[in-house]
């Protein structure tokens, strides 16, 4: 079997997605998610001009060899998109050729279903409590809580919603500018946890994302302040490119830590894992090079009792989500899966076998990753310029978003 065609498809059924479609001489196709939020067209050019010409004529079964060739052959290594879409598309083809769902090629199921956490947010605490109720009504076994901060106009994790509670996605030609005040945030977050615990009790697992905005000392303080409320985790409490920074946080608090959604190789995790400075690894299939390296990361983390928690926001397409769910079902050290869901239109463009029921996911048993792209419907929703927000302090200084 050989790859005879490689196509890059861009569609925007509510937000932009980039999909790689590989076709073999036996008529099998494989899909990979290449979405890089806010830089979609750069990825299209990169894949079309530099990556896909290398794939024509290759044996799609040689997944590991192709991954290594793309990683080592470019010389300028790393980056979130070089191997990921290709790797997932090759696994999709390989599993389809075997007539099996992908998780069977990864060792089979390690569990019956996959626990998720949903996103609850509100501009104030009463609105947040209503959002938590909505997530619980969906059956979510755990909830991430994000609240507006008094005095700030716009805060990460607090989005506009429609009548169903689904996030309203604003696409714009320039980034939305959010404002930030760390001291106000640090004062407010413990009161948020206190209110949610008072309303919903001690048993509900609660997560919170600081989104890289704190220094190590500030992160340590927040972790300590949240200990009475027993968070499931504190996510991305400080920019973890400085891996040693997590030593200070770890020494200062027993609050579990989750890190890694912006990482793209195992080298970003070396210190964090070997020194057991975190409890959950957060990388996404789409931004970590695909199924091949993420499975290796999870096996590495398992040696240190660290669990998986694959990044699953709305900007990971159903193709990337499907690959994540197959991994979730297979790996032994699964922890939890983030699940934001997609718009109904997105689910029409990317018809998928995975299901979400009573707060849990299952990949289904369709051969491959179980996603089919409706190319005609995709073409009816072309690219629309969009950026992620940026963040500034009150004096105008750019801050981590």
Tab-separated table of C-alpha atoms in Angstrom:
chain	number	residue	atom	x	y	z
A	1	UNK	CA	0.000	0.000	0.000
A	2	UNK	CA	1.200	3.516	-0.814
A	3	UNK	CA	0.035	7.058	-0.183
A	4	UNK	CA	-1.060	8.576	-3.489
A	5	UNK	CA	-2.702	11.832	-2.408
A	6	UNK	CA	-2.488	14.348	0.411
A	7	UNK	CA	-4.990	17.175	0.776
A	8	UNK	CA	-5.273	19.962	3.341
A	9	UNK	CA	-8.833	21.107	4.064
A	10	UNK	CA	-9.707	24.340	5.895
A	11	UNK	CA	-13.228	24.862	7.189
A	12	UNK	CA	-14.907	27.172	9.692
A	13	UNK	CA	-18.183	25.730	11.010
A	14	UNK	CA	-18.132	28.193	13.919
A	15	UNK	CA	-14.349	28.299	14.221
A	16	UNK	CA	-11.426	27.375	12.005
A	17	UNK	CA	-10.163	23.812	11.644
A	18	UNK	CA	-7.342	22.453	9.479
A	19	UNK	CA	-7.576	18.803	8.426
A	20	UNK	CA	-5.073	16.635	6.583
A	21	UNK	CA	-6.576	13.902	4.396
A	22	UNK	CA	-4.306	11.118	3.120
A	23	UNK	CA	-5.445	8.644	0.448
A	24	UNK	CA	-3.827	5.323	-0.458
A	25	UNK	CA	-3.709	3.388	-3.725
A	26	UNK	CA	-6.158	0.914	-2.133
A	27	UNK	CA	-8.736	3.644	-1.564
A	28	UNK	CA	-8.281	3.960	2.193
A	29	UNK	CA	-8.280	7.468	3.630
A	30	UNK	CA	-6.948	8.829	6.895
A	31	UNK	CA	-7.649	12.117	8.660
A	32	UNK	CA	-5.403	14.161	10.939
A	33	UNK	CA	-6.092	17.384	12.863
A	34	UNK	CA	-3.597	20.177	12.088
A	35	UNK	CA	-5.469	23.069	13.719
A	36	UNK	CA	-3.304	25.724	15.333
A	37	UNK	CA	-5.681	28.338	16.680
A	38	UNK	CA	-4.979	31.800	15.254
A	39	UNK	CA	-2.281	30.563	12.841
A	40	UNK	CA	-4.325	28.244	10.642
A	41	UNK	CA	-3.214	29.461	7.227
A	42	UNK	CA	0.463	29.257	8.167
A	43	UNK	CA	-0.108	25.585	8.952
A	44	UNK	CA	-1.870	25.059	5.627
A	45	UNK	CA	1.103	26.489	3.764
A	46	UNK	CA	3.594	24.537	5.842
A	47	UNK	CA	1.832	21.234	5.272
A	48	UNK	CA	1.072	21.848	1.598
A	49	UNK	CA	4.434	23.291	0.601
A	50	UNK	CA	6.818	21.289	2.771
A	51	UNK	CA	5.274	18.184	4.363
A	52	UNK	CA	2.754	16.574	2.034
A	53	UNK	CA	5.207	16.302	-0.918
A	54	UNK	CA	7.321	14.037	1.312
A	55	UNK	CA	4.425	11.646	1.910
A	56	UNK	CA	3.526	10.653	-1.646
A	57	UNK	CA	4.690	7.110	-2.336
A	58	UNK	CA	5.295	6.193	1.312
A	59	UNK	CA	3.954	3.046	2.946
A	60	UNK	CA	1.280	4.297	5.403
A	61	UNK	CA	1.905	1.337	7.710
A	62	UNK	CA	5.353	2.706	8.619
A	63	UNK	CA	3.989	5.087	11.241
A	64	UNK	CA	7.013	5.215	13.539
A	65	UNK	CA	9.488	5.581	10.690
A	66	UNK	CA	7.494	8.427	9.128
A	67	UNK	CA	7.213	10.218	12.469
A	68	UNK	CA	10.957	9.985	13.053
A	69	UNK	CA	11.685	11.099	9.499
A	70	UNK	CA	9.565	14.225	9.866
A	71	UNK	CA	10.982	15.055	13.292
A	72	UNK	CA	14.657	14.433	12.552
A	73	UNK	CA	14.614	15.264	8.855
A	74	UNK	CA	13.516	18.888	9.248
A	75	UNK	CA	16.608	19.710	11.354
A	76	UNK	CA	14.732	22.652	12.968
A	77	UNK	CA	12.971	20.357	15.372
A	78	UNK	CA	9.960	20.576	17.614
A	79	UNK	CA	6.880	22.698	17.022
A	80	UNK	CA	3.262	21.659	17.459
A	81	UNK	CA	2.202	20.689	13.931
A	82	UNK	CA	4.949	18.988	11.908
A	83	UNK	CA	4.116	15.366	12.734
A	84	UNK	CA	0.716	15.431	14.457
A	85	UNK	CA	-1.748	15.441	11.564
A	86	UNK	CA	0.364	13.025	9.538
A	87	UNK	CA	0.709	10.627	12.476
A	88	UNK	CA	-3.020	10.535	13.258
A	89	UNK	CA	-3.916	10.112	9.587
A	90	UNK	CA	-1.506	7.184	9.309
A	91	UNK	CA	-2.944	5.518	12.408
A	92	UNK	CA	-6.419	6.059	10.941
A	93	UNK	CA	-5.394	4.260	7.743
A	94	UNK	CA	-3.590	1.496	9.623
A	95	UNK	CA	-6.592	0.752	11.817
A	96	UNK	CA	-8.972	0.876	8.841
A	97	UNK	CA	-6.741	-1.604	6.978
A	98	UNK	CA	-6.989	-3.908	9.992
A	99	UNK	CA	-10.751	-3.382	10.208
A	100	UNK	CA	-10.417	-2.313	13.836
A	101	UNK	CA	-10.987	0.803	15.912
A	102	UNK	CA	-7.696	2.487	16.731
A	103	UNK	CA	-7.773	1.646	20.440
A	104	UNK	CA	-7.514	-2.056	19.576
A	105	UNK	CA	-4.157	-1.409	17.899
A	106	UNK	CA	-2.999	0.422	21.034
A	107	UNK	CA	-3.482	-2.635	23.241
A	108	UNK	CA	-7.250	-2.713	23.560
A	109	UNK	CA	-9.550	-1.143	26.116
A	110	UNK	CA	-8.304	-0.566	29.660
A	111	UNK	CA	-11.739	0.684	30.833
A	112	UNK	CA	-15.361	0.670	29.801
A	113	UNK	CA	-15.805	4.425	29.414
A	114	UNK	CA	-13.883	7.681	29.770
A	115	UNK	CA	-14.588	10.178	32.521
A	116	UNK	CA	-14.616	13.833	31.537
A	117	UNK	CA	-14.720	17.231	33.113
A	118	UNK	CA	-16.907	19.999	31.771
A	119	UNK	CA	-16.387	23.752	31.815
A	120	UNK	CA	-18.483	25.885	34.152
A	121	UNK	CA	-18.050	29.634	34.087
A	122	UNK	CA	-19.803	32.810	35.067
A	123	UNK	CA	-19.267	36.545	35.113
A	124	UNK	CA	-19.988	36.357	38.836
A	125	UNK	CA	-20.464	33.603	41.404
A	126	UNK	CA	-24.263	33.201	41.031
A	127	UNK	CA	-23.854	32.798	37.264
A	128	UNK	CA	-21.052	30.292	37.861
A	129	UNK	CA	-23.250	28.238	40.196
A	130	UNK	CA	-25.910	28.045	37.472
A	131	UNK	CA	-23.250	26.867	35.034
A	132	UNK	CA	-22.095	24.154	37.435
A	133	UNK	CA	-25.703	22.948	37.708
A	134	UNK	CA	-25.880	22.741	33.922
A	135	UNK	CA	-22.724	20.627	33.727
A	136	UNK	CA	-23.996	18.318	36.471
A	137	UNK	CA	-27.283	17.939	34.597
A	138	UNK	CA	-25.233	16.665	31.646
A	139	UNK	CA	-23.748	14.028	33.933
A	140	UNK	CA	-20.220	15.455	34.115
A	141	UNK	CA	-18.397	13.698	36.971
A	142	UNK	CA	-16.045	16.688	37.440
A	143	UNK	CA	-16.246	20.400	36.685
A	144	UNK	CA	-13.707	23.113	35.911
A	145	UNK	CA	-14.763	26.374	37.549
A	146	UNK	CA	-13.768	29.792	36.168
A	147	UNK	CA	-15.250	33.077	37.333
A	148	UNK	CA	-15.073	36.717	36.447
A	149	UNK	CA	-12.887	38.775	38.771
A	150	UNK	CA	-14.315	41.951	40.304
A	151	UNK	CA	-12.810	44.987	38.591
A	152	UNK	CA	-11.775	43.134	35.412
A	153	UNK	CA	-13.734	43.458	32.178
A	154	UNK	CA	-12.774	40.171	30.503
A	155	UNK	CA	-11.175	37.064	32.022
A	156	UNK	CA	-9.951	33.799	30.487
A	157	UNK	CA	-12.453	30.958	30.793
A	158	UNK	CA	-15.515	33.184	31.124
A	159	UNK	CA	-17.262	33.243	27.752
A	160	UNK	CA	-20.535	34.457	26.368
A	161	UNK	CA	-23.063	31.654	25.992
A	162	UNK	CA	-26.147	31.044	23.887
A	163	UNK	CA	-29.564	29.905	25.114
A	164	UNK	CA	-28.303	26.333	25.534
A	165	UNK	CA	-25.282	27.361	27.598
A	166	UNK	CA	-22.844	26.627	24.772
A	167	UNK	CA	-19.976	29.100	24.317
A	168	UNK	CA	-20.446	31.776	21.672
A	169	UNK	CA	-17.245	31.933	19.644
A	170	UNK	CA	-16.225	35.397	18.487
A	171	UNK	CA	-14.060	35.416	15.380
A	172	UNK	CA	-12.323	38.689	14.679
A	173	UNK	CA	-9.506	40.011	12.524
A	174	UNK	CA	-7.538	41.303	15.524
A	175	UNK	CA	-7.115	39.761	18.987
A	176	UNK	CA	-9.511	40.644	21.768
A	177	UNK	CA	-7.576	42.429	24.547
A	178	UNK	CA	-8.372	41.214	28.049
A	179	UNK	CA	-7.274	42.979	31.243
A	180	UNK	CA	-5.560	41.477	34.254
A	181	UNK	CA	-4.842	42.111	37.943
A	182	UNK	CA	-3.043	39.262	39.700
A	183	UNK	CA	-3.697	40.525	43.229
A	184	UNK	CA	-7.445	40.770	42.573
A	185	UNK	CA	-7.443	37.279	41.077
A	186	UNK	CA	-5.590	35.754	44.034
A	187	UNK	CA	-8.061	37.339	46.446
A	188	UNK	CA	-11.071	36.177	44.469
A	189	UNK	CA	-10.395	32.541	43.554
A	190	UNK	CA	-10.573	31.110	47.111
A	191	UNK	CA	-13.983	32.781	47.548
A	192	UNK	CA	-15.123	31.090	44.333
A	193	UNK	CA	-14.124	27.663	45.629
A	194	UNK	CA	-15.753	28.415	48.976
A	195	UNK	CA	-19.062	29.293	47.296
A	196	UNK	CA	-19.061	26.259	45.003
A	197	UNK	CA	-18.201	23.897	47.848
A	198	UNK	CA	-20.943	25.426	50.010
A	199	UNK	CA	-23.484	24.861	47.234
A	200	UNK	CA	-22.432	21.455	45.901
A	201	UNK	CA	-20.588	19.771	48.767
A	202	UNK	CA	-17.183	18.256	49.297
A	203	UNK	CA	-17.427	15.291	46.924
A	204	UNK	CA	-17.659	17.066	43.560
A	205	UNK	CA	-14.215	17.161	41.889
A	206	UNK	CA	-13.398	20.790	41.106
A	207	UNK	CA	-10.678	21.952	38.718
A	208	UNK	CA	-9.310	25.414	38.032
A	209	UNK	CA	-7.047	26.852	35.321
A	210	UNK	CA	-4.703	29.765	36.091
A	211	UNK	CA	-3.602	29.766	32.434
A	212	UNK	CA	0.114	30.474	32.989
A	213	UNK	CA	-0.525	33.855	34.628
A	214	UNK	CA	1.250	33.504	37.984
A	215	UNK	CA	4.842	33.636	39.132
A	216	UNK	CA	6.046	30.556	41.044
A	217	UNK	CA	5.567	32.350	44.395
A	218	UNK	CA	2.068	33.467	43.446
A	219	UNK	CA	1.214	29.964	42.229
A	220	UNK	CA	2.478	28.458	45.476
A	221	UNK	CA	0.344	30.883	47.460
A	222	UNK	CA	-2.782	30.053	45.453
A	223	UNK	CA	-2.199	26.321	45.767
A	224	UNK	CA	-1.856	26.707	49.531
A	225	UNK	CA	-4.968	28.912	49.781
A	226	UNK	CA	-7.040	26.343	47.869
A	227	UNK	CA	-6.016	23.340	49.966
A	228	UNK	CA	-9.057	23.540	52.308
A	229	UNK	CA	-11.314	23.066	49.256
A	230	UNK	CA	-9.431	19.991	47.967
A	231	UNK	CA	-9.219	20.844	44.246
A	232	UNK	CA	-8.917	17.967	41.807
A	233	UNK	CA	-6.140	20.053	40.295
A	234	UNK	CA	-4.711	23.519	39.716
A	235	UNK	CA	-3.858	23.798	36.031
A	236	UNK	CA	-1.004	25.725	34.405
A	237	UNK	CA	-0.362	27.733	37.540
A	238	UNK	CA	2.861	29.249	36.161
A	239	UNK	CA	4.586	29.202	32.750
A	240	UNK	CA	6.194	25.779	32.851
A	241	UNK	CA	8.797	26.302	30.158
A	242	UNK	CA	10.874	27.038	33.259
A	243	UNK	CA	10.444	23.520	34.581
A	244	UNK	CA	12.447	24.195	37.742
A	245	UNK	CA	9.835	26.770	38.808
A	246	UNK	CA	7.484	23.933	39.703
A	247	UNK	CA	9.889	22.813	42.427
A	248	UNK	CA	8.931	25.822	44.528
A	249	UNK	CA	5.219	25.267	43.913
A	250	UNK	CA	5.464	21.560	44.738
A	251	UNK	CA	7.309	22.219	48.010
A	252	UNK	CA	4.689	24.736	49.089
A	253	UNK	CA	1.361	22.981	48.474
A	254	UNK	CA	-0.318	19.594	48.301
A	255	UNK	CA	-2.816	20.842	45.703
A	256	UNK	CA	-2.444	18.525	42.665
A	257	UNK	CA	-0.891	20.175	39.602
A	258	UNK	CA	-1.689	19.732	35.913
A	259	UNK	CA	0.633	21.097	33.230
A	260	UNK	CA	1.458	20.798	29.564
A	261	UNK	CA	-1.184	21.875	27.073
A	262	UNK	CA	1.338	24.172	25.328
A	263	UNK	CA	4.136	21.570	25.322
A	264	UNK	CA	5.037	19.736	22.147
A	265	UNK	CA	7.792	17.256	23.002
A	266	UNK	CA	8.679	14.939	25.850
A	267	UNK	CA	11.709	17.120	26.600
A	268	UNK	CA	9.349	19.774	27.960
A	269	UNK	CA	8.373	17.267	30.640
A	270	UNK	CA	11.674	15.692	31.641
A	271	UNK	CA	12.221	17.536	34.920
A	272	UNK	CA	8.523	17.713	35.744
A	273	UNK	CA	8.067	13.959	35.420
A	274	UNK	CA	11.317	12.588	36.819
A	275	UNK	CA	11.113	14.847	39.878
A	276	UNK	CA	7.368	14.187	40.218
A	277	UNK	CA	6.566	17.890	40.230
A	278	UNK	CA	3.152	17.422	38.582
A	279	UNK	CA	0.256	14.975	38.817
A	280	UNK	CA	-1.278	15.173	35.316
A	281	UNK	CA	0.183	15.668	31.830
A	282	UNK	CA	-2.067	17.881	29.695
A	283	UNK	CA	-0.763	17.696	26.127
A	284	UNK	CA	-3.093	17.233	23.154
A	285	UNK	CA	-2.710	14.750	20.316
A	286	UNK	CA	-3.018	17.655	17.869
A	287	UNK	CA	-0.195	19.722	19.391
A	288	UNK	CA	2.173	17.037	20.678
A	289	UNK	CA	3.025	15.301	17.422
A	290	UNK	CA	0.209	12.765	17.291
A	291	UNK	CA	-0.708	9.454	18.877
A	292	UNK	CA	2.809	8.012	18.618
A	293	UNK	CA	4.653	10.436	20.938
A	294	UNK	CA	1.727	11.024	23.290
A	295	UNK	CA	1.462	7.306	24.018
A	296	UNK	CA	5.191	7.290	24.797
A	297	UNK	CA	4.757	10.281	27.110
A	298	UNK	CA	1.985	8.532	29.014
A	299	UNK	CA	4.126	5.407	29.437
A	300	UNK	CA	6.979	7.599	30.705
A	301	UNK	CA	4.671	9.407	33.139
A	302	UNK	CA	3.194	6.140	34.387
A	303	UNK	CA	6.540	5.163	35.886
A	304	UNK	CA	6.123	8.099	38.287
A	305	UNK	CA	2.403	7.607	39.060
A	306	UNK	CA	1.476	10.589	36.894
A	307	UNK	CA	-1.759	10.357	34.916
A	308	UNK	CA	-3.011	11.472	31.516
A	309	UNK	CA	-5.374	14.415	31.049
A	310	UNK	CA	-5.476	15.228	27.337
A	311	UNK	CA	-6.222	18.832	26.395
A	312	UNK	CA	-9.684	18.977	24.788
A	313	UNK	CA	-10.856	22.535	23.996
A	314	UNK	CA	-13.200	23.589	21.187
A	315	UNK	CA	-10.267	24.351	18.879
A	316	UNK	CA	-9.240	20.690	18.806
A	317	UNK	CA	-11.378	19.368	15.956
A	318	UNK	CA	-13.430	16.160	16.264
A	319	UNK	CA	-10.555	14.453	14.434
A	320	UNK	CA	-8.137	15.344	17.236
A	321	UNK	CA	-10.756	14.583	19.873
A	322	UNK	CA	-11.426	11.140	18.403
A	323	UNK	CA	-7.729	10.252	18.487
A	324	UNK	CA	-7.575	11.430	22.110
A	325	UNK	CA	-10.548	9.283	23.118
A	326	UNK	CA	-8.970	6.172	21.576
A	327	UNK	CA	-5.812	6.837	23.594
A	328	UNK	CA	-7.865	7.464	26.740
A	329	UNK	CA	-9.545	4.104	26.437
A	330	UNK	CA	-6.277	2.245	25.890
A	331	UNK	CA	-3.722	3.701	28.323
A	332	UNK	CA	-3.589	2.320	31.852
A	333	UNK	CA	-2.708	5.589	33.592
A	334	UNK	CA	-5.712	7.522	32.291
A	335	UNK	CA	-6.737	10.338	34.606
A	336	UNK	CA	-9.487	12.467	33.065
A	337	UNK	CA	-10.439	13.930	29.680
A	338	UNK	CA	-11.286	17.574	29.093
A	339	UNK	CA	-14.403	17.786	26.927
A	340	UNK	CA	-15.847	21.052	25.685
A	341	UNK	CA	-17.866	19.584	22.828
A	342	UNK	CA	-18.402	21.255	19.470
A	343	UNK	CA	-21.140	23.150	17.705
A	344	UNK	CA	-23.825	21.019	16.006
A	345	UNK	CA	-22.558	22.258	12.653
A	346	UNK	CA	-19.016	21.125	13.470
A	347	UNK	CA	-20.357	17.677	14.302
A	348	UNK	CA	-22.082	17.613	10.907
A	349	UNK	CA	-18.887	18.527	9.060
A	350	UNK	CA	-16.917	15.939	11.058
A	351	UNK	CA	-19.249	12.967	11.520
A	352	UNK	CA	-17.795	10.919	14.355
A	353	UNK	CA	-18.303	7.566	15.996
A	354	UNK	CA	-17.303	8.709	19.473
A	355	UNK	CA	-20.196	9.401	21.817
A	356	UNK	CA	-20.756	11.542	24.900
A	357	UNK	CA	-23.327	10.237	27.354
A	358	UNK	CA	-23.877	10.852	31.058
A	359	UNK	CA	-20.611	12.765	31.302
A	360	UNK	CA	-18.521	10.009	29.716
A	361	UNK	CA	-16.975	9.410	26.300
A	362	UNK	CA	-16.447	6.270	24.235
A	363	UNK	CA	-14.627	6.146	20.874
A	364	UNK	CA	-17.038	3.678	19.302
A	365	UNK	CA	-16.037	0.661	17.249
A	366	UNK	CA	-15.861	2.056	13.712
A	367	UNK	CA	-12.588	1.122	11.966
A	368	UNK	CA	-9.855	3.732	12.311
A	369	UNK	CA	-10.424	6.791	14.464
A	370	UNK	CA	-14.076	6.838	13.450
A	371	UNK	CA	-14.377	10.288	11.817
A	372	UNK	CA	-15.588	11.088	8.312
A	373	UNK	CA	-15.178	14.551	6.772
A	374	UNK	CA	-18.101	15.957	4.778
A	375	UNK	CA	-15.996	17.896	2.297
A	376	UNK	CA	-18.943	19.523	0.532
A	377	UNK	CA	-20.319	20.903	3.803
A	378	UNK	CA	-16.800	21.884	4.889
A	379	UNK	CA	-16.335	23.897	1.690
A	380	UNK	CA	-19.579	25.760	2.392
A	381	UNK	CA	-17.981	27.229	5.525
A	382	UNK	CA	-14.670	28.823	4.478
A	383	UNK	CA	-11.878	30.168	6.653
A	384	UNK	CA	-12.625	33.261	8.717
A	385	UNK	CA	-9.778	35.291	10.221
A	386	UNK	CA	-9.566	34.825	13.991
A	387	UNK	CA	-7.115	35.103	16.854
A	388	UNK	CA	-6.933	34.022	20.450
A	389	UNK	CA	-7.146	36.930	22.925
A	390	UNK	CA	-4.155	38.734	24.378
A	391	UNK	CA	-3.772	39.988	27.935
A	392	UNK	CA	-2.559	43.310	29.377
A	393	UNK	CA	-2.117	44.659	32.876
A	394	UNK	CA	-3.909	47.874	33.870
A	395	UNK	CA	-0.803	49.903	32.960
A	396	UNK	CA	-0.774	48.425	29.463
A	397	UNK	CA	1.991	45.860	29.923
A	398	UNK	CA	1.488	42.639	27.941
A	399	UNK	CA	0.914	39.707	30.295
A	400	UNK	CA	0.555	35.953	29.750
A	401	UNK	CA	-2.894	35.086	28.430
